[in-house]
């Protein structure tokens, strides 16, 4: 067991570069099995969710080589089974994407039900609804999902009752080679949906409308099996550094960013009095008005305020003057971070789905525990703001989605190290 030990407070300064987007990479990698071929992928983040997908590829006999840091070459030609029920499948959420991809390649898929971060129920009914609309039969038994389309998949019009990233991805994966055209209405618009569509289109798919709420997919018989692609930058990693800079009254250039992806966060930071300057591929965070002002936040699907920046934002709001609220509309019970922040002196009341953050309370270092990936990031930021020593356990959650988090914060002047417990 490892811990992060942080001596605070810190004022972050300097420059940090953001890596490839976890949520895009975990969709693009399963997409490569749709068409037997060899794929060169750049900007793949070095995180444990990707290690888990690599383990699944290896177990299925598919070659995966690390060409250089963050660049891989994978060969999906030898895949000859649609049974993906290995243990690794249950350790990440995105393993469910293998269902759509296998269905597309073989007309059948058996996958273990997915795992992932623990912040309440994470249903897959819309994924199933999508597969069924395309003509597949789906049954769930013994912790596995059995999906079959022995007569092939047929394009359909599918309306998602709730905007779901996962269901949008899975339907896109399943539909690219379906007969006829598929329309996904009320589709998710997140940058990783656009990234997956770009990748699939590079493979020869015909997908239009990704990034809007109507996606149209015209099925094609074959895709190209040899494709090179660079994964889009991680907007959640970028947002985490922007918030950390703001919370520590820091002066930080967050580089390798698509500023457009950051607009909902940028707007809130500016409203609070944080200095924000956006360039072509960077966002500069600097102190402007201090103390920071309170804020009212509601998480929403993209382009709304991302739920995956909710816990980090809660930490920032502990440093603002006055009472702020965060209303969670995506993962209604995502508040496990609040007790941990309160151990550090924060005053956060949770009345699901709303957290009321009574700002202006000085934080003091304490032993705290990350219970999910983004809560872990929130606790690290709190440790940077707090006086004294903070010990964050549950580091394996943070490793799931942040590449070299410790090194990147050290580069910005933080006193943080990773130690064996
Ligand atoms: C993805 C992200 C996750 C992020 C979330 C919301 C990945 C790998 N993970 O998760 O980091 O927090 O989007 O931005 O990209 N829902 C249903 N039925 C379904 C599927 C979802 O009701 O079949 C509901 C969920 O309960 C939730 C909402 O839809 O309230 C959004 O979930 P969804 O967008 O599917 O999240 P994930 O794809 O799991």
Short mmCIF file of C-alpha atoms and ligand atoms in Angstrom, two decimals:
data_model
loop_
_atom_site.label_atom_id
_atom_site.label_comp_id
_atom_site.label_asym_id
_atom_site.label_seq_id
_atom_site.Cartn_x
_atom_site.Cartn_y
_atom_site.Cartn_z
CA UNK A 1 0.00 0.00 0.00
CA UNK A 2 1.31 3.43 -0.89
CA UNK A 3 0.49 6.92 0.30
CA UNK A 4 1.05 10.41 -0.99
CA UNK A 5 2.65 12.64 1.63
CA UNK A 6 2.12 16.34 1.02
CA UNK A 7 3.68 19.16 3.04
CA UNK A 8 1.61 22.28 2.62
CA UNK A 9 0.85 24.94 1.91
CA UNK A 10 2.30 25.35 -1.57
CA UNK A 11 1.94 28.05 -4.18
CA UNK A 12 2.09 26.26 -7.53
CA UNK A 13 4.14 28.01 -10.20
CA UNK A 14 5.51 27.07 -13.61
CA UNK A 15 4.29 24.97 -16.45
CA UNK A 16 2.73 21.52 -16.73
CA UNK A 17 1.81 19.50 -19.80
CA UNK A 18 -1.38 17.49 -20.05
CA UNK A 19 -1.40 13.93 -21.45
CA UNK A 20 -3.82 11.88 -23.53
CA UNK A 21 -7.43 11.60 -22.41
CA UNK A 22 -8.13 8.45 -20.40
CA UNK A 23 -11.78 8.44 -21.40
CA UNK A 24 -10.93 8.68 -25.10
CA UNK A 25 -8.15 6.08 -24.97
CA UNK A 26 -10.36 3.53 -23.20
CA UNK A 27 -12.89 3.85 -26.05
CA UNK A 28 -10.41 3.90 -28.96
CA UNK A 29 -8.52 0.80 -27.76
CA UNK A 30 -11.56 -1.54 -27.85
CA UNK A 31 -12.50 0.04 -31.21
CA UNK A 32 -9.33 -1.44 -32.72
CA UNK A 33 -10.70 -4.95 -32.41
CA UNK A 34 -13.64 -4.17 -34.72
CA UNK A 35 -11.34 -4.64 -37.68
CA UNK A 36 -8.43 -7.10 -37.61
CA UNK A 37 -5.38 -4.95 -38.18
CA UNK A 38 -2.35 -3.11 -36.87
CA UNK A 39 -2.81 0.22 -35.12
CA UNK A 40 -0.30 2.86 -34.07
CA UNK A 41 -1.68 5.01 -31.31
CA UNK A 42 0.01 8.08 -29.85
CA UNK A 43 -0.68 10.02 -26.65
CA UNK A 44 -1.87 6.92 -24.78
CA UNK A 45 -1.69 7.86 -21.09
CA UNK A 46 0.48 5.75 -18.79
CA UNK A 47 -2.21 4.93 -16.21
CA UNK A 48 -3.47 1.72 -14.66
CA UNK A 49 -6.81 1.71 -16.52
CA UNK A 50 -4.75 1.38 -19.70
CA UNK A 51 -2.56 -1.34 -18.08
CA UNK A 52 -5.79 -3.20 -17.44
CA UNK A 53 -6.84 -2.97 -21.11
CA UNK A 54 -3.33 -4.08 -22.12
CA UNK A 55 -3.71 -7.12 -19.86
CA UNK A 56 -7.01 -7.96 -21.57
CA UNK A 57 -5.38 -7.63 -25.03
CA UNK A 58 -2.46 -9.81 -23.93
CA UNK A 59 -4.72 -12.50 -22.49
CA UNK A 60 -6.49 -12.68 -25.83
CA UNK A 61 -3.17 -13.17 -27.61
CA UNK A 62 -3.09 -9.75 -29.26
CA UNK A 63 0.32 -8.15 -29.55
CA UNK A 64 0.79 -4.84 -27.75
CA UNK A 65 4.18 -3.10 -28.03
CA UNK A 66 5.28 0.10 -26.39
CA UNK A 67 7.02 1.88 -29.26
CA UNK A 68 8.07 4.81 -27.06
CA UNK A 69 6.56 6.51 -24.07
CA UNK A 70 2.84 7.03 -24.77
CA UNK A 71 3.03 5.46 -28.24
CA UNK A 72 1.86 1.90 -28.76
CA UNK A 73 1.42 -0.50 -31.62
CA UNK A 74 -1.28 -3.12 -31.33
CA UNK A 75 -2.12 -5.99 -33.57
CA UNK A 76 -5.69 -7.24 -33.39
CA UNK A 77 -5.44 -9.75 -36.26
CA UNK A 78 -5.05 -12.84 -34.08
CA UNK A 79 -8.19 -12.29 -32.02
CA UNK A 80 -10.38 -15.36 -32.43
CA UNK A 81 -12.73 -15.27 -29.47
CA UNK A 82 -15.63 -13.12 -28.37
CA UNK A 83 -15.48 -14.38 -24.78
CA UNK A 84 -14.09 -11.48 -22.74
CA UNK A 85 -14.83 -12.57 -19.20
CA UNK A 86 -11.38 -12.28 -17.63
CA UNK A 87 -11.03 -10.78 -14.16
CA UNK A 88 -9.52 -7.56 -15.54
CA UNK A 89 -12.83 -6.83 -17.27
CA UNK A 90 -14.44 -6.26 -13.88
CA UNK A 91 -11.84 -3.79 -12.67
CA UNK A 92 -12.64 -0.93 -15.04
CA UNK A 93 -15.82 0.68 -16.27
CA UNK A 94 -14.80 1.01 -19.90
CA UNK A 95 -14.47 -2.76 -20.36
CA UNK A 96 -18.14 -2.63 -21.35
CA UNK A 97 -16.96 -1.07 -24.64
CA UNK A 98 -15.61 -4.48 -25.65
CA UNK A 99 -19.27 -5.56 -25.95
CA UNK A 100 -20.01 -3.16 -28.81
CA UNK A 101 -16.67 -3.81 -30.48
CA UNK A 102 -16.92 -7.63 -30.30
CA UNK A 103 -20.51 -7.51 -31.50
CA UNK A 104 -19.34 -5.49 -34.48
CA UNK A 105 -16.52 -7.94 -35.33
CA UNK A 106 -18.08 -11.31 -34.53
CA UNK A 107 -21.84 -10.73 -34.20
CA UNK A 108 -21.50 -12.04 -30.63
CA UNK A 109 -20.01 -10.85 -27.36
CA UNK A 110 -19.71 -12.33 -23.89
CA UNK A 111 -18.30 -9.80 -21.46
CA UNK A 112 -17.94 -9.67 -17.70
CA UNK A 113 -19.98 -6.87 -16.16
CA UNK A 114 -17.79 -3.80 -15.69
CA UNK A 115 -16.34 -2.33 -12.50
CA UNK A 116 -14.82 1.13 -12.12
CA UNK A 117 -15.03 3.98 -9.66
CA UNK A 118 -17.35 3.50 -6.77
CA UNK A 119 -19.79 6.36 -6.61
CA UNK A 120 -23.13 4.61 -6.64
CA UNK A 121 -25.11 2.67 -9.17
CA UNK A 122 -23.79 2.74 -12.73
CA UNK A 123 -26.51 1.18 -14.90
CA UNK A 124 -26.03 -0.18 -18.44
CA UNK A 125 -29.68 -0.35 -19.50
CA UNK A 126 -29.13 2.19 -22.30
CA UNK A 127 -26.22 0.18 -23.72
CA UNK A 128 -28.52 -2.85 -23.79
CA UNK A 129 -31.37 -0.84 -25.31
CA UNK A 130 -28.99 0.28 -28.06
CA UNK A 131 -27.78 -3.26 -28.85
CA UNK A 132 -31.37 -4.53 -28.93
CA UNK A 133 -32.48 -1.70 -31.23
CA UNK A 134 -29.71 -2.81 -33.63
CA UNK A 135 -31.21 -6.32 -33.66
CA UNK A 136 -29.15 -8.10 -31.00
CA UNK A 137 -30.52 -10.20 -28.17
CA UNK A 138 -29.05 -9.48 -24.77
CA UNK A 139 -29.11 -11.53 -21.61
CA UNK A 140 -27.40 -10.92 -18.29
CA UNK A 141 -26.49 -13.98 -16.22
CA UNK A 142 -23.77 -15.00 -13.76
CA UNK A 143 -22.18 -11.56 -13.79
CA UNK A 144 -21.81 -11.64 -17.57
CA UNK A 145 -23.51 -9.98 -20.50
CA UNK A 146 -24.31 -12.22 -23.48
CA UNK A 147 -25.01 -10.29 -26.69
CA UNK A 148 -25.86 -12.07 -29.94
CA UNK A 149 -26.78 -10.91 -33.42
CA UNK A 150 -26.50 -14.11 -35.46
CA UNK A 151 -28.33 -12.49 -38.39
CA UNK A 152 -26.19 -9.35 -38.32
CA UNK A 153 -26.91 -5.89 -36.98
CA UNK A 154 -29.33 -3.54 -38.69
CA UNK A 155 -29.24 0.26 -38.44
CA UNK A 156 -31.91 1.86 -36.27
CA UNK A 157 -33.01 5.12 -34.76
CA UNK A 158 -32.15 5.15 -31.05
CA UNK A 159 -33.19 7.80 -28.56
CA UNK A 160 -31.22 7.86 -25.30
CA UNK A 161 -33.53 8.70 -22.40
CA UNK A 162 -30.51 10.00 -20.48
CA UNK A 163 -27.41 11.52 -22.06
CA UNK A 164 -24.91 8.69 -21.62
CA UNK A 165 -21.29 8.75 -22.77
CA UNK A 166 -20.95 4.99 -22.39
CA UNK A 167 -24.13 4.11 -24.28
CA UNK A 168 -23.24 6.56 -27.08
CA UNK A 169 -19.78 4.95 -27.41
CA UNK A 170 -21.12 1.39 -27.38
CA UNK A 171 -23.81 2.11 -29.96
CA UNK A 172 -21.24 3.81 -32.24
CA UNK A 173 -18.93 0.78 -31.93
CA UNK A 174 -21.73 -1.68 -32.65
CA UNK A 175 -23.26 0.33 -35.50
CA UNK A 176 -20.25 1.17 -37.70
CA UNK A 177 -20.61 -2.05 -39.69
CA UNK A 178 -24.37 -2.54 -39.24
CA UNK A 179 -26.50 -2.74 -42.37
CA UNK A 180 -28.07 0.64 -43.18
CA UNK A 181 -27.96 3.77 -41.07
CA UNK A 182 -28.21 4.39 -37.37
CA UNK A 183 -29.20 7.61 -35.66
CA UNK A 184 -28.43 8.26 -32.00
CA UNK A 185 -30.63 11.03 -30.64
CA UNK A 186 -29.83 12.79 -27.37
CA UNK A 187 -26.29 11.52 -27.82
CA UNK A 188 -23.44 12.55 -25.52
CA UNK A 189 -21.33 15.43 -26.92
CA UNK A 190 -18.15 14.97 -24.88
CA UNK A 191 -14.77 15.51 -26.60
CA UNK A 192 -14.04 11.79 -26.25
CA UNK A 193 -17.14 11.00 -28.34
CA UNK A 194 -15.72 13.24 -31.06
CA UNK A 195 -12.31 11.60 -30.66
CA UNK A 196 -13.76 8.12 -31.05
CA UNK A 197 -15.74 9.24 -34.12
CA UNK A 198 -12.55 10.73 -35.63
CA UNK A 199 -10.68 7.49 -35.01
CA UNK A 200 -13.45 5.34 -36.49
CA UNK A 201 -13.75 7.68 -39.49
CA UNK A 202 -9.97 7.35 -39.99
CA UNK A 203 -10.63 3.61 -40.14
CA UNK A 204 -13.18 4.24 -42.90
CA UNK A 205 -16.38 4.49 -40.87
CA UNK A 206 -19.06 7.00 -41.85
CA UNK A 207 -20.03 8.90 -38.73
CA UNK A 208 -21.43 12.41 -38.85
CA UNK A 209 -22.64 14.72 -36.11
CA UNK A 210 -20.31 13.64 -33.28
CA UNK A 211 -20.15 16.56 -30.86
CA UNK A 212 -23.84 17.36 -31.43
CA UNK A 213 -26.79 15.57 -29.89
CA UNK A 214 -27.64 13.72 -33.11
CA UNK A 215 -25.07 11.26 -34.44
CA UNK A 216 -25.66 9.54 -37.77
CA UNK A 217 -23.76 6.39 -38.67
CA UNK A 218 -23.94 4.88 -42.12
CA UNK A 219 -22.85 1.26 -41.87
CA UNK A 220 -19.90 0.15 -44.01
CA UNK A 221 -18.94 -3.44 -44.92
CA UNK A 222 -15.26 -3.17 -44.05
CA UNK A 223 -12.99 -0.81 -42.17
CA UNK A 224 -9.30 -0.19 -42.79
CA UNK A 225 -7.18 -2.32 -40.52
CA UNK A 226 -4.10 -0.10 -40.51
CA UNK A 227 -4.61 3.21 -38.82
CA UNK A 228 -2.44 5.70 -36.96
CA UNK A 229 -4.10 8.04 -34.50
CA UNK A 230 -3.26 10.50 -31.72
CA UNK A 231 -5.55 10.58 -28.69
CA UNK A 232 -7.04 13.96 -27.74
CA UNK A 233 -5.74 15.85 -24.68
CA UNK A 234 -7.23 15.07 -21.27
CA UNK A 235 -9.64 17.86 -20.31
CA UNK A 236 -10.13 16.44 -16.82
CA UNK A 237 -6.40 16.31 -16.11
CA UNK A 238 -6.17 19.88 -17.47
CA UNK A 239 -9.05 20.99 -15.26
CA UNK A 240 -7.46 19.35 -12.22
CA UNK A 241 -4.26 21.39 -12.69
CA UNK A 242 -6.22 24.58 -13.39
CA UNK A 243 -8.17 24.11 -10.15
CA UNK A 244 -5.01 23.22 -8.19
CA UNK A 245 -3.32 26.38 -9.46
CA UNK A 246 -6.34 28.50 -8.52
CA UNK A 247 -6.67 26.91 -5.05
CA UNK A 248 -3.02 27.57 -4.17
CA UNK A 249 -3.10 31.16 -5.50
CA UNK A 250 -0.63 29.87 -8.04
CA UNK A 251 0.66 31.06 -11.39
CA UNK A 252 0.62 28.11 -13.77
CA UNK A 253 0.63 27.49 -17.51
CA UNK A 254 -1.36 24.31 -18.22
CA UNK A 255 -0.08 23.29 -21.65
CA UNK A 256 -1.21 20.90 -24.35
CA UNK A 257 -4.85 21.78 -23.73
CA UNK A 258 -7.80 22.49 -26.00
CA UNK A 259 -9.09 25.67 -24.27
CA UNK A 260 -12.54 25.23 -25.88
CA UNK A 261 -12.98 22.03 -23.83
CA UNK A 262 -12.35 24.00 -20.66
CA UNK A 263 -14.97 26.72 -21.15
CA UNK A 264 -17.39 25.69 -18.39
CA UNK A 265 -14.54 25.57 -15.87
CA UNK A 266 -12.92 28.76 -17.16
CA UNK A 267 -16.23 30.63 -16.80
CA UNK A 268 -16.61 29.51 -13.16
CA UNK A 269 -13.00 30.32 -12.28
CA UNK A 270 -13.32 33.81 -13.75
CA UNK A 271 -16.59 34.32 -11.89
CA UNK A 272 -14.75 33.48 -8.66
CA UNK A 273 -11.99 36.00 -9.37
CA UNK A 274 -9.29 33.68 -10.71
CA UNK A 275 -7.17 35.08 -13.54
CA UNK A 276 -7.53 32.93 -16.67
CA UNK A 277 -5.86 33.55 -20.02
CA UNK A 278 -6.46 31.06 -22.81
CA UNK A 279 -4.00 30.68 -25.70
CA UNK A 280 -4.08 28.36 -28.70
CA UNK A 281 -3.05 25.28 -26.74
CA UNK A 282 -2.60 26.46 -23.16
CA UNK A 283 -4.50 27.98 -20.29
CA UNK A 284 -2.66 30.32 -17.93
CA UNK A 285 -4.02 30.52 -14.37
CA UNK A 286 -2.86 33.41 -12.20
CA UNK A 287 -4.02 35.27 -9.08
CA UNK A 288 -6.38 38.17 -9.76
CA UNK A 289 -8.89 38.87 -6.99
CA UNK A 290 -8.18 37.36 -3.57
CA UNK A 291 -9.95 36.06 -1.56
CA UNK A 292 -11.88 34.16 -4.18
CA UNK A 293 -15.64 34.57 -4.38
CA UNK A 294 -18.19 31.81 -3.78
CA UNK A 295 -19.88 30.00 -6.68
CA UNK A 296 -22.98 28.02 -7.56
CA UNK A 297 -22.23 24.96 -9.68
CA UNK A 298 -24.38 22.32 -11.30
CA UNK A 299 -22.73 19.36 -13.01
CA UNK A 300 -24.10 18.54 -16.45
CA UNK A 301 -23.17 16.52 -19.53
CA UNK A 302 -20.74 18.35 -21.86
CA UNK A 303 -20.61 21.28 -22.54
CA UNK A 304 -21.89 21.74 -18.97
CA UNK A 305 -19.67 21.63 -15.92
CA UNK A 306 -18.10 18.12 -15.82
CA UNK A 307 -19.00 15.81 -12.98
CA UNK A 308 -15.38 14.57 -13.10
CA UNK A 309 -14.23 18.01 -11.87
CA UNK A 310 -16.82 18.18 -9.06
CA UNK A 311 -14.64 16.91 -6.15
CA UNK A 312 -11.63 19.05 -7.17
CA UNK A 313 -13.91 22.09 -7.42
CA UNK A 314 -15.27 21.40 -3.94
CA UNK A 315 -11.71 21.69 -2.62
CA UNK A 316 -11.26 25.00 -4.40
CA UNK A 317 -14.53 26.31 -2.95
CA UNK A 318 -13.25 25.60 0.60
CA UNK A 319 -10.70 28.35 -0.18
CA UNK A 320 -13.33 30.89 -1.35
CA UNK A 321 -15.22 33.36 0.82
CA UNK A 322 -18.88 32.60 1.57
CA UNK A 323 -21.22 29.69 0.99
CA UNK A 324 -21.05 27.82 -2.31
CA UNK A 325 -23.08 24.91 -3.62
CA UNK A 326 -22.39 22.09 -6.04
CA UNK A 327 -25.44 20.26 -7.35
CA UNK A 328 -24.58 16.88 -8.83
CA UNK A 329 -26.90 15.75 -11.63
CA UNK A 330 -24.87 12.88 -13.14
CA UNK A 331 -23.61 10.70 -10.23
CA UNK A 332 -26.03 11.62 -7.48
CA UNK A 333 -24.04 10.12 -4.60
CA UNK A 334 -20.58 11.31 -5.59
CA UNK A 335 -19.80 12.97 -2.25
CA UNK A 336 -17.44 10.60 -0.44
CA UNK A 337 -14.72 13.25 -0.66
CA UNK A 338 -16.70 15.57 1.66
CA UNK A 339 -16.03 13.65 4.91
CA UNK A 340 -12.34 13.49 4.07
CA UNK A 341 -12.15 17.25 3.36
CA UNK A 342 -14.03 17.89 6.61
CA UNK A 343 -11.31 15.92 8.46
CA UNK A 344 -8.94 18.58 7.15
CA UNK A 345 -11.04 21.42 8.55
CA UNK A 346 -13.42 22.08 5.66
CA UNK A 347 -17.09 22.67 6.38
CA UNK A 348 -19.11 20.82 3.79
CA UNK A 349 -22.69 19.65 4.36
CA UNK A 350 -24.04 17.11 1.95
CA UNK A 351 -27.71 16.78 1.28
CA UNK A 352 -27.67 14.57 -1.81
CA UNK A 353 -27.41 15.68 -4.56
CA UNK A 354 -26.16 19.02 -3.23
CA UNK A 355 -22.98 19.86 -1.34
CA UNK A 356 -22.96 23.16 0.56
CA UNK A 357 -19.43 24.36 1.05
CA UNK A 358 -18.91 26.96 3.73
CA UNK A 359 -15.73 28.59 2.47
CA UNK A 360 -12.93 30.48 4.10
CA UNK A 361 -12.03 27.72 6.59
CA UNK A 362 -8.28 27.12 6.86
CA UNK A 363 -7.37 23.53 6.01
CA UNK A 364 -4.90 21.56 8.12
CA UNK A 365 -3.04 18.41 7.08
CA UNK A 366 -4.54 15.06 8.12
CA UNK A 367 -4.55 11.41 7.09
CA UNK A 368 -7.29 11.05 4.47
CA UNK A 369 -8.41 8.35 2.10
CA UNK A 370 -9.29 8.54 -1.60
CA UNK A 371 -12.37 6.51 -2.41
CA UNK A 372 -12.40 7.19 -6.11
CA UNK A 373 -10.18 8.69 -8.80
CA UNK A 374 -11.38 12.31 -8.80
CA UNK A 375 -11.92 12.36 -5.03
CA UNK A 376 -8.24 11.42 -4.81
CA UNK A 377 -7.30 14.44 -6.92
CA UNK A 378 -9.47 16.65 -4.70
CA UNK A 379 -7.61 15.43 -1.60
CA UNK A 380 -4.21 16.07 -3.18
CA UNK A 381 -5.27 19.64 -3.98
CA UNK A 382 -6.52 20.01 -0.40
CA UNK A 383 -3.13 18.80 0.85
CA UNK A 384 -1.43 21.49 -1.25
CA UNK A 385 -3.66 24.16 0.35
CA UNK A 386 -3.43 22.85 3.93
CA UNK A 387 -0.91 23.75 6.59
CA UNK A 388 1.12 20.74 7.73
CA UNK A 389 1.29 17.15 6.53
CA UNK A 390 -1.46 15.40 4.60
CA UNK A 391 -1.23 11.67 3.93
CA UNK A 392 -3.52 10.50 1.12
CA UNK A 393 -4.17 6.76 0.98
CA UNK A 394 -6.08 4.95 -1.77
CA UNK A 395 -3.38 5.97 -4.27
CA UNK A 396 -4.38 3.13 -6.61
CA UNK A 397 -7.53 5.10 -7.44
CA UNK A 398 -5.44 8.12 -8.46
CA UNK A 399 -3.16 5.90 -10.58
CA UNK A 400 -6.17 4.81 -12.60
CA UNK A 401 -6.41 8.16 -14.34
CA UNK A 402 -3.46 10.48 -13.63
CA UNK A 403 -0.09 9.90 -15.28
CA UNK A 404 2.87 10.97 -13.11
CA UNK A 405 0.70 13.10 -10.87
CA UNK A 406 3.42 13.35 -8.20
CA UNK A 407 6.14 14.37 -10.68
CA UNK A 408 3.88 16.92 -12.33
CA UNK A 409 2.99 18.57 -9.02
CA UNK A 410 6.64 18.50 -7.91
CA UNK A 411 7.54 20.24 -11.15
CA UNK A 412 5.12 23.01 -10.10
CA UNK A 413 6.92 23.35 -6.76
CA UNK A 414 4.73 21.13 -4.57
CA UNK A 415 6.29 19.19 -1.71
CA UNK A 416 4.71 15.81 -2.46
CA UNK A 417 6.13 12.31 -2.44
CA UNK A 418 4.95 8.78 -2.77
CA UNK A 419 5.87 6.46 0.06
CA UNK A 420 5.28 2.83 1.00
CA UNK A 421 2.88 2.67 3.89
C1 LIG B 1 -18.32 8.41 -18.46
C2 LIG B 1 -16.92 8.68 -17.97
C3 LIG B 1 -16.96 9.12 -16.52
C4 LIG B 1 -17.88 10.31 -16.36
C5 LIG B 1 -19.24 10.05 -16.98
C6 LIG B 1 -20.12 11.27 -17.02
C7 LIG B 1 -15.64 7.15 -19.29
C8 LIG B 1 -14.81 5.91 -19.33
N1 LIG B 1 -16.16 7.45 -18.11
O1 LIG B 1 -18.85 7.36 -17.65
O2 LIG B 1 -15.63 9.48 -16.13
O3 LIG B 1 -18.06 10.58 -14.98
O4 LIG B 1 -19.09 9.60 -18.34
O5 LIG B 1 -19.47 12.31 -17.71
O6 LIG B 1 -15.77 7.85 -20.27
N2 LIG B 1 -27.00 6.00 -17.30
C9 LIG B 1 -28.16 5.28 -17.34
N3 LIG B 1 -28.19 4.13 -18.07
C10 LIG B 1 -27.10 3.70 -18.78
C11 LIG B 1 -25.91 4.45 -18.74
C12 LIG B 1 -25.89 5.60 -17.99
O7 LIG B 1 -29.16 5.65 -16.72
O8 LIG B 1 -27.19 2.66 -19.43
C13 LIG B 1 -26.96 7.24 -16.49
C14 LIG B 1 -25.94 7.14 -15.35
O9 LIG B 1 -26.54 6.61 -14.19
C15 LIG B 1 -25.54 8.59 -15.17
C16 LIG B 1 -25.68 9.18 -16.58
O10 LIG B 1 -26.45 8.27 -17.32
O11 LIG B 1 -26.45 9.25 -14.33
C17 LIG B 1 -24.38 9.40 -17.29
O12 LIG B 1 -23.64 8.18 -17.35
P1 LIG B 1 -22.62 7.89 -18.53
O13 LIG B 1 -22.44 9.13 -19.33
O14 LIG B 1 -23.05 6.66 -19.21
O15 LIG B 1 -21.28 7.60 -17.74
P2 LIG B 1 -20.14 6.57 -18.13
O16 LIG B 1 -20.08 6.38 -19.60
O17 LIG B 1 -20.23 5.37 -17.25
#
